């Protein structure tokens, strides 16, 4: 009993927790304090700015965080990455190669402090951007189609297709004559003028003329493209050589004749046209070249004479209507208008006479009448206009006749503000009744309208037209007089 009581007392006075003592090294609180002290000491080491002079080295013995260490670490990772990519490309695998994780170039202190250990650069990228340092950063694999665009092994057919799609292609790889001709044939087969022209420019630059001309002679489509291109670009010498090689003598002559357009001096142009007369033109073209030379020769004479008269003030028409431009190098119709305007009354023997020009250059009657009518109507010389259409028969009777039709005469006179009396005279000469009524109504030739309705015996239309004239005018009195005439048998 006493033993049991002793055990009970021991139980109540014992505890698994020991009392606090300062000398107990195994105490948990003491261990906690020691851990806290170790952490604080580590923080002091990291935060200590004076510790920068301590140098940390890698397994290779080089300082960690230095530029050489960073470059080597990056280069090793890039090399392993490129080797992995090359091996995957050789195996033909379509999967993406796994890129190894790049080793950090920052030191332990830079990770804690949030700054770089490289003292001469702000960042690692700045260190790699230096001209003395090569960048070993790995690049992503490009798509196969992108590598294909840089290929130089295109066939002529594929090259033409790419050019049709607007792709940039180098034609320098086609060096043999056979390859160039195949390329040209493929371009022609593609029916794309731009591609054909581009290939022809390449052939023109890389082939001798004799070879180029010989091959184009049997390729008419390409030949036509080249001839047109040479004409547009003005390469006259090469064009003439090509036409001579093809024995196209008339085209050679026409090409040489076109060169007169580039000659500004009048005397030199006249001499050049004189030489062109002897070129192998057709008979019709030769006559045109002869007329051109003769016309320019006439213009030089007329221009010199008229400039003298205008300067001296000896002619009234030049004082009243000064010339606005020179007559040199003007067309034949313009020269005829000029002569009808300033030299209409001159004798036929002079070079500036309109009739002399008509006879020399065989100007048709319609063209001559139109030009002379426009010139004299502009001067309001109505007597000359009247004489232009007046003819006499073998009995001596006069009659008006117009090879262009009097309806066109009326239009030209109206454009030159001819008076109503002159217009009415020529409107009456229009043979077609409907056309005559339309012109008379349009240009307010009342007498012609009234006389036409009277001749048609159309009382209704005459009465309706009475409302279109002024009240109390002579035209209204004339209409009333006709309506009251009992001798006229009206149709309605």
C-alpha positions as semicolon CSV with decimal commas, in nm:
position;residue;x (nm);y (nm);z (nm)
1;X;0,000;0,000;0,000
2;X;0,275;0,230;0,085
3;X;0,442;0,133;-0,237
4;X;0,143;0,219;-0,442
5;X;0,111;0,551;-0,266
6;X;0,477;0,627;-0,337
7;X;0,424;0,555;-0,709
8;X;0,124;0,780;-0,714
9;X;0,319;1,062;-0,555
10;X;0,595;1,014;-0,809
11;X;0,342;1,024;-1,090
12;X;0,188;1,347;-0,978
13;X;0,523;1,515;-0,913
14;X;0,683;1,396;-1,241
15;X;0,642;1,556;-1,592
16;X;0,773;1,490;-1,941
17;X;0,850;1,861;-1,973
18;X;1,162;1,968;-1,803
19;X;1,209;2,292;-1,621
20;X;1,387;2,584;-1,780
21;X;1,758;2,600;-1,713
22;X;2,023;2,830;-1,855
23;X;2,283;2,561;-1,872
24;X;2,082;2,307;-2,072
25;X;2,245;2,282;-2,422
26;X;1,980;2,047;-2,553
27;X;1,696;2,280;-2,482
28;X;1,466;2,336;-2,788
29;X;1,443;2,707;-2,720
30;X;1,815;2,723;-2,729
31;X;1,811;2,543;-3,066
32;X;1,555;2,791;-3,200
33;X;1,771;3,082;-3,096
34;X;2,070;2,924;-3,261
35;X;1,876;2,882;-3,589
36;X;1,763;3,241;-3,578
37;X;2,117;3,356;-3,517
38;X;2,241;3,156;-3,818
39;X;1,979;3,308;-4,046
40;X;2,067;3,657;-3,933
41;X;2,432;3,592;-3,993
42;X;2,351;3,472;-4,351
43;X;2,147;3,788;-4,416
44;X;2,435;4,000;-4,298
45;X;2,664;3,821;-4,539
46;X;2,426;3,880;-4,833
47;X;2,343;4,243;-4,752
48;X;2,695;4,342;-4,673
49;X;2,812;4,579;-4,948
50;X;3,170;4,534;-4,842
51;X;3,154;4,168;-4,938
52;X;3,171;4,243;-5,311
53;X;3,543;4,192;-5,307
54;X;3,489;3,826;-5,222
55;X;3,517;3,615;-5,537
56;X;3,305;3,308;-5,603
57;X;3,437;3,058;-5,852
58;X;3,277;2,782;-6,058
59;X;3,385;2,416;-6,097
60;X;3,621;2,525;-6,377
61;X;3,792;2,772;-6,148
62;X;3,659;3,089;-6,320
63;X;3,477;3,359;-6,122
64;X;3,103;3,310;-6,116
65;X;2,917;3,606;-6,275
66;X;3,208;3,727;-6,486
67;X;3,168;3,798;-6,858
68;X;3,384;3,508;-6,972
69;X;3,194;3,269;-6,743
70;X;2,856;3,395;-6,877
71;X;2,963;3,363;-7,243
72;X;3,093;3,013;-7,195
73;X;2,781;2,905;-7,013
74;X;2,559;3,048;-7,291
75;X;2,777;2,906;-7,569
76;X;2,767;2,560;-7,419
77;X;2,389;2,569;-7,392
78;X;2,357;2,706;-7,750
79;X;2,588;2,437;-7,886
80;X;2,390;2,163;-7,721
81;X;2,069;2,317;-7,854
82;X;2,199;2,342;-8,214
83;X;2,332;1,986;-8,201
84;X;1,993;1,866;-8,086
85;X;1,820;2,054;-8,368
86;X;2,059;1,925;-8,637
87;X;2,011;1,570;-8,522
88;X;1,635;1,609;-8,533
89;X;1,652;1,756;-8,886
90;X;1,869;1,472;-9,008
91;X;1,628;1,216;-8,868
92;X;1,340;1,386;-9,052
93;X;1,141;1,418;-8,734
94;X;0,845;1,659;-8,758
95;X;0,841;1,722;-8,385
96;X;1,008;2,025;-8,235
97;X;1,346;1,978;-8,072
98;X;1,359;2,037;-7,700
99;X;1,569;2,335;-7,612
100;X;1,782;2,300;-7,299
101;X;1,728;2,551;-7,029
102;X;1,982;2,827;-7,052
103;X;2,212;2,856;-6,753
104;X;2,169;3,179;-6,565
105;X;2,450;3,428;-6,594
106;X;2,372;3,597;-6,263
107;X;2,565;3,541;-5,940
108;X;2,410;3,442;-5,608
109;X;2,444;3,793;-5,469
110;X;2,273;3,940;-5,776
111;X;1,977;3,710;-5,718
112;X;1,945;3,827;-5,356
113;X;2,018;4,192;-5,429
114;X;1,819;4,217;-5,755
115;X;2,118;4,345;-5,954
116;X;2,382;4,212;-6,192
117;X;2,736;4,127;-6,101
118;X;2,866;4,265;-6,434
119;X;3,013;4,601;-6,339
120;X;3,066;4,738;-6,694
121;X;2,720;4,658;-6,841
122;X;2,366;4,732;-6,731
123;X;2,240;4,390;-6,835
124;X;2,364;4,067;-6,988
125;X;2,214;4,161;-7,323
126;X;2,428;4,477;-7,321
127;X;2,733;4,261;-7,271
128;X;2,642;4,041;-7,570
129;X;2,563;4,345;-7,788
130;X;2,924;4,456;-7,759
131;X;3,112;4,433;-8,092
132;X;3,387;4,226;-7,941
133;X;3,154;3,957;-7,810
134;X;2,979;3,703;-8,036
135;X;2,615;3,624;-7,968
136;X;2,558;3,253;-7,914
137;X;2,185;3,285;-7,838
138;X;1,994;2,994;-7,996
139;X;1,737;3,071;-8,269
140;X;1,410;2,897;-8,342
141;X;1,389;2,657;-8,634
142;X;1,241;2,817;-8,946
143;X;0,959;2,650;-9,137
144;X;1,056;2,432;-9,430
145;X;0,873;2,661;-9,671
146;X;1,092;2,951;-9,561
147;X;1,407;2,752;-9,629
148;X;1,256;2,663;-9,966
149;X;1,224;3,028;-10,068
150;X;1,600;3,071;-10,044
151;X;1,671;2,767;-10,256
152;X;1,863;2,823;-10,578
153;X;1,769;2,493;-10,739
154;X;1,449;2,610;-10,904
155;X;1,369;2,465;-11,243
156;X;1,278;2,703;-11,527
157;X;0,911;2,612;-11,492
158;X;0,911;2,676;-11,117
159;X;1,100;3,002;-11,168
160;X;0,836;3,125;-11,413
161;X;0,558;3,031;-11,173
162;X;0,725;3,221;-10,890
163;X;0,770;3,527;-11,112
164;X;0,402;3,513;-11,202
165;X;0,319;3,523;-10,831
166;X;0,540;3,829;-10,784
167;X;0,823;3,647;-10,605
168;X;1,177;3,779;-10,639
169;X;1,385;3,534;-10,841
170;X;1,745;3,551;-10,951
171;X;1,798;3,442;-11,311
172;X;2,177;3,442;-11,286
173;X;2,182;3,067;-11,214
174;X;2,069;3,000;-11,574
175;X;2,410;3,024;-11,737
176;X;2,403;2,785;-12,029
177;X;2,229;2,877;-12,353
178;X;2,004;2,574;-12,326
179;X;1,882;2,672;-11,980
180;X;1,812;3,029;-12,095
181;X;1,612;2,912;-12,395
182;X;1,411;2,670;-12,183
183;X;1,339;2,956;-11,942
184;X;1,222;3,174;-12,233
185;X;0,998;2,898;-12,368
186;X;0,843;2,847;-12,025
187;X;0,780;3,222;-11,996
188;X;0,607;3,227;-12,337
189;X;0,400;2,922;-12,241
190;X;0,286;3,106;-11,927
191;X;0,124;3,382;-12,138
192;X;0,242;3,653;-11,897
193;X;0,380;3,956;-12,079
194;X;0,563;4,091;-11,775
195;X;0,747;3,763;-11,720
196;X;0,835;3,738;-12,092
197;X;0,971;4,092;-12,090
198;X;1,175;4,026;-11,774
199;X;1,332;3,713;-11,927
200;X;1,404;3,899;-12,254
201;X;1,582;4,175;-12,063
202;X;1,794;3,908;-11,894
203;X;1,875;3,743;-12,228
204;X;1,952;4,079;-12,390
205;X;2,203;4,147;-12,115
206;X;2,370;3,804;-12,112
207;X;2,368;3,692;-12,478
208;X;2,543;3,825;-12,784
209;X;2,318;4,001;-13,032
210;X;2,371;3,748;-13,309
211;X;2,273;3,457;-13,085
212;X;1,976;3,645;-12,939
213;X;1,844;3,747;-13,283
214;X;1,888;3,397;-13,422
215;X;1,695;3,234;-13,140
216;X;1,419;3,494;-13,141
217;X;1,365;3,452;-13,514
218;X;1,197;3,115;-13,449
219;X;1,006;3,246;-13,145
220;X;0,767;3,504;-13,288
221;X;0,583;3,580;-12,964
222;X;0,902;3,665;-12,780
223;X;1,025;3,857;-13,086
224;X;0,716;4,079;-13,091
225;X;0,759;4,148;-12,720
226;X;1,120;4,251;-12,768
227;X;1,043;4,479;-13,065
228;X;0,768;4,651;-12,870
229;X;0,996;4,686;-12,565
230;X;1,274;4,843;-12,773
231;X;1,029;5,090;-12,928
232;X;0,895;5,191;-12,588
233;X;1,239;5,233;-12,432
234;X;1,381;5,417;-12,734
235;X;1,673;5,178;-12,795
236;X;1,679;5,273;-13,161
237;X;2,019;5,128;-13,253
238;X;1,941;4,781;-13,121
239;X;1,597;4,793;-13,282
240;X;1,744;4,879;-13,622
241;X;2,001;4,599;-13,592
242;X;1,725;4,353;-13,510
243;X;1,506;4,463;-13,801
244;X;1,800;4,447;-14,042
245;X;1,879;4,095;-13,921
246;X;1,517;3,999;-13,989
247;X;1,535;4,166;-14,333
248;X;1,240;4,394;-14,257
249;X;1,351;4,683;-14,473
250;X;1,030;4,886;-14,456
251;X;1,022;4,871;-14,077
252;X;1,385;4,980;-14,072
253;X;1,298;5,278;-14,289
254;X;0,999;5,371;-14,074
255;X;1,208;5,348;-13,758
256;X;1,468;5,578;-13,909
257;X;1,195;5,817;-14,023
258;X;1,059;5,842;-13,668
259;X;1,391;5,988;-13,557
260;X;1,294;6,321;-13,715
261;X;1,067;6,378;-13,415
262;X;1,377;6,420;-13,199
263;X;1,529;6,688;-13,424
264;X;1,436;7,036;-13,306
265;X;1,628;7,246;-13,557
266;X;1,410;7,308;-13,864
267;X;1,691;7,311;-14,120
268;X;1,838;6,988;-13,984
269;X;1,496;6,826;-13,987
270;X;1,444;6,927;-14,350
271;X;1,779;6,775;-14,449
272;X;1,698;6,459;-14,256
273;X;1,361;6,425;-14,435
274;X;1,538;6,474;-14,766
275;X;1,759;6,176;-14,683
276;X;1,456;5,971;-14,576
277;X;1,307;6,001;-14,924
278;X;1,570;5,756;-15,051
279;X;1,495;5,491;-14,786
280;X;1,330;5,164;-14,900
281;X;0,969;5,266;-14,834
282;X;0,667;5,138;-15,019
283;X;0,537;5,355;-15,302
284;X;0,258;5,502;-15,089
285;X;0,487;5,576;-14,798
286;X;0,743;5,735;-15,026
287;X;0,482;5,984;-15,150
288;X;0,395;6,074;-14,790
289;X;0,760;6,135;-14,704
290;X;0,792;6,352;-15,015
291;X;0,485;6,556;-14,915
292;X;0,622;6,598;-14,563
293;X;0,949;6,733;-14,699
294;X;0,771;6,968;-14,941
295;X;0,534;7,096;-14,672
296;X;0,819;7,174;-14,433
297;X;1,002;7,353;-14,711
298;X;0,691;7,564;-14,782
299;X;0,643;7,638;-14,413
300;X;0,998;7,768;-14,381
301;X;0,941;8,008;-14,671
302;X;0,599;8,127;-14,547
303;X;0,724;8,171;-14,190
304;X;1,019;8,385;-14,296
305;X;0,802;8,607;-14,516
306;X;0,520;8,652;-14,263
307;X;0,759;8,724;-13,978
308;X;0,907;9,002;-14,185
309;X;0,562;9,146;-14,270
310;X;0,448;9,127;-13,910
311;X;0,762;9,295;-13,780
312;X;0,749;9,572;-14,040
313;X;0,374;9,627;-13,991
314;X;0,314;9,640;-14,364
315;X;0,008;9,414;-14,366
316;X;-0,325;9,520;-14,218
317;X;-0,441;9,168;-14,135
318;X;-0,129;9,103;-13,927
319;X;-0,189;9,426;-13,736
320;X;-0,554;9,340;-13,674
321;X;-0,502;8,970;-13,604
322;X;-0,148;8,909;-13,472
323;X;-0,015;8,556;-13,509
324;X;-0,034;8,343;-13,195
325;X;0,218;8,074;-13,296
326;X;0,465;7,976;-13,562
327;X;0,351;7,770;-13,856
328;X;0,664;7,553;-13,860
329;X;0,613;7,177;-13,817
330;X;0,234;7,219;-13,828
331;X;0,007;6,963;-14,004
332;X;-0,118;7,022;-14,357
333;X;-0,474;7,115;-14,247
334;X;-0,339;7,372;-14,002
335;X;-0,119;7,517;-14,275
336;X;-0,421;7,539;-14,508
337;X;-0,627;7,716;-14,240
338;X;-0,339;7,960;-14,184
339;X;-0,320;8,035;-14,556
340;X;-0,699;8,081;-14,583
341;X;-0,688;8,318;-14,286
342;X;-0,391;8,538;-14,383
343;X;-0,336;8,475;-14,758
344;X;-0,683;8,394;-14,899
345;X;-0,674;8,650;-15,181
346;X;-0,321;8,574;-15,304
347;X;-0,260;8,443;-15,653
348;X;-0,217;8,075;-15,714
349;X;0,149;8,117;-15,812
350;X;0,263;8,204;-15,457
351;X;0,369;7,941;-15,206
352;X;0,128;8,074;-14,942
353;X;-0,182;8,068;-15,164
354;X;-0,459;7,830;-15,045
355;X;-0,533;7,718;-15,398
356;X;-0,163;7,646;-15,451
357;X;-0,159;7,428;-15,139
358;X;-0,474;7,250;-15,255
359;X;-0,324;7,174;-15,593
360;X;0,022;7,078;-15,468
361;X;-0,091;6,838;-15,198
362;X;-0,409;6,723;-15,374
363;X;-0,642;6,828;-15,095
364;X;-1,000;6,699;-15,149
365;X;-1,279;6,952;-15,215
366;X;-1,464;6,868;-14,892
367;X;-1,153;6,926;-14,680
368;X;-1,070;7,247;-14,860
369;X;-1,426;7,386;-14,828
370;X;-1,451;7,300;-14,459
371;X;-1,115;7,464;-14,380
372;X;-1,174;7,774;-14,593
373;X;-1,528;7,818;-14,454
374;X;-1,401;7,802;-14,094
375;X;-1,124;8,055;-14,167
376;X;-1,338;8,310;-14,352
377;X;-1,631;8,276;-14,109
378;X;-1,393;8,349;-13,822
379;X;-1,301;8,673;-14,000
380;X;-1,675;8,736;-14,067
381;X;-1,600;8,768;-14,438
382;X;-1,952;8,672;-14,550
383;X;-1,890;8,769;-14,913
384;X;-1,604;8,521;-14,931
385;X;-1,831;8,257;-14,777
386;X;-2,097;8,328;-15,038
387;X;-1,842;8,310;-15,321
388;X;-1,712;7,980;-15,184
389;X;-2,047;7,807;-15,263
390;X;-2,148;7,998;-15,578
391;X;-2,091;7,819;-15,907
392;X;-2,183;7,894;-16,268
393;X;-2,315;7,654;-16,527
394;X;-2,231;7,655;-16,894
395;X;-2,520;7,894;-16,964
396;X;-2,387;8,150;-16,715
397;X;-2,647;8,090;-16,447
398;X;-2,527;8,093;-16,089
399;X;-2,613;7,829;-15,836
400;X;-2,512;7,752;-15,479
401;X;-2,358;7,414;-15,418
402;X;-2,187;7,270;-15,109
403;X;-1,990;6,944;-15,128
404;X;-2,024;6,910;-14,749
405;X;-2,401;6,969;-14,730
406;X;-2,565;7,297;-14,632
407;X;-2,666;7,165;-14,289
408;X;-2,296;7,153;-14,196
409;X;-2,246;7,498;-14,342
410;X;-2,520;7,631;-14,114
411;X;-2,359;7,471;-13,808
412;X;-2,018;7,622;-13,886
413;X;-2,167;7,966;-13,948
414;X;-2,364;7,951;-13,623
415;X;-2,049;7,859;-13,424
416;X;-1,888;8,173;-13,564
417;X;-2,186;8,390;-13,461
418;X;-2,316;8,456;-13,810
419;X;-2,618;8,696;-13,826
420;X;-2,967;8,554;-13,870
421;X;-2,997;8,686;-14,226
422;X;-2,689;8,487;-14,331
423;X;-2,808;8,177;-14,148
424;X;-3,156;8,193;-14,308
425;X;-3,005;8,208;-14,652
426;X;-2,824;7,878;-14,605
427;X;-3,100;7,710;-14,400
428;X;-3,331;7,756;-14,701
429;X;-3,081;7,560;-14,909
430;X;-3,113;7,246;-14,690
431;X;-3,299;6,994;-14,902
432;X;-3,446;6,769;-14,633
433;X;-3,766;6,933;-14,499
434;X;-3,746;6,787;-14,150
435;X;-3,380;6,886;-14,113
436;X;-3,459;7,235;-14,244
437;X;-3,743;7,281;-13,991
438;X;-3,526;7,157;-13,704
439;X;-3,239;7,393;-13,792
440;X;-3,473;7,688;-13,849
441;X;-3,649;7,630;-13,516
442;X;-3,321;7,575;-13,331
443;X;-3,155;7,893;-13,462
444;X;-3,480;8,097;-13,463
445;X;-3,499;8,151;-13,838
446;X;-3,872;8,238;-13,824
447;X;-3,913;8,327;-14,191
448;X;-3,782;7,987;-14,296
449;X;-4,025;7,806;-14,060
450;X;-4,323;8,010;-14,180
451;X;-4,239;7,961;-14,547
452;X;-4,186;7,586;-14,497
453;X;-4,529;7,539;-14,328
454;X;-4,686;7,747;-14,603
455;X;-4,533;7,529;-14,869
456;X;-4,651;7,220;-14,680
457;X;-5,002;7,375;-14,650
458;X;-5,005;7,277;-14,284
459;X;-5,242;7,526;-14,121
460;X;-5,239;7,360;-13,778
461;X;-4,859;7,377;-13,741
462;X;-4,852;7,733;-13,872
463;X;-5,116;7,838;-13,621
464;X;-4,925;7,666;-13,339
465;X;-4,602;7,838;-13,442
466;X;-4,778;8,173;-13,423
467;X;-4,769;8,139;-13,041
468;X;-4,386;8,118;-13,050
469;X;-4,321;8,455;-13,214
470;X;-4,350;8,793;-13,049
471;X;-4,682;8,972;-13,059
472;X;-4,698;9,259;-13,301
473;X;-4,378;9,147;-13,477
474;X;-4,332;9,123;-13,853
475;X;-4,334;8,743;-13,826
476;X;-4,683;8,746;-13,664
477;X;-4,819;8,975;-13,936
478;X;-4,673;8,744;-14,199
479;X;-4,841;8,440;-14,041
480;X;-5,178;8,621;-14,027
481;X;-5,145;8,721;-14,390
482;X;-5,081;8,362;-14,496
483;X;-5,366;8,225;-14,286
484;X;-5,609;8,477;-14,439
485;X;-5,503;8,396;-14,796
486;X;-5,805;8,227;-14,957
487;X;-5,604;8,097;-15,253
488;X;-5,410;7,847;-15,043
489;X;-5,568;7,502;-15,020
490;X;-5,483;7,384;-14,670
491;X;-5,444;7,015;-14,597
492;X;-5,605;7,046;-14,254
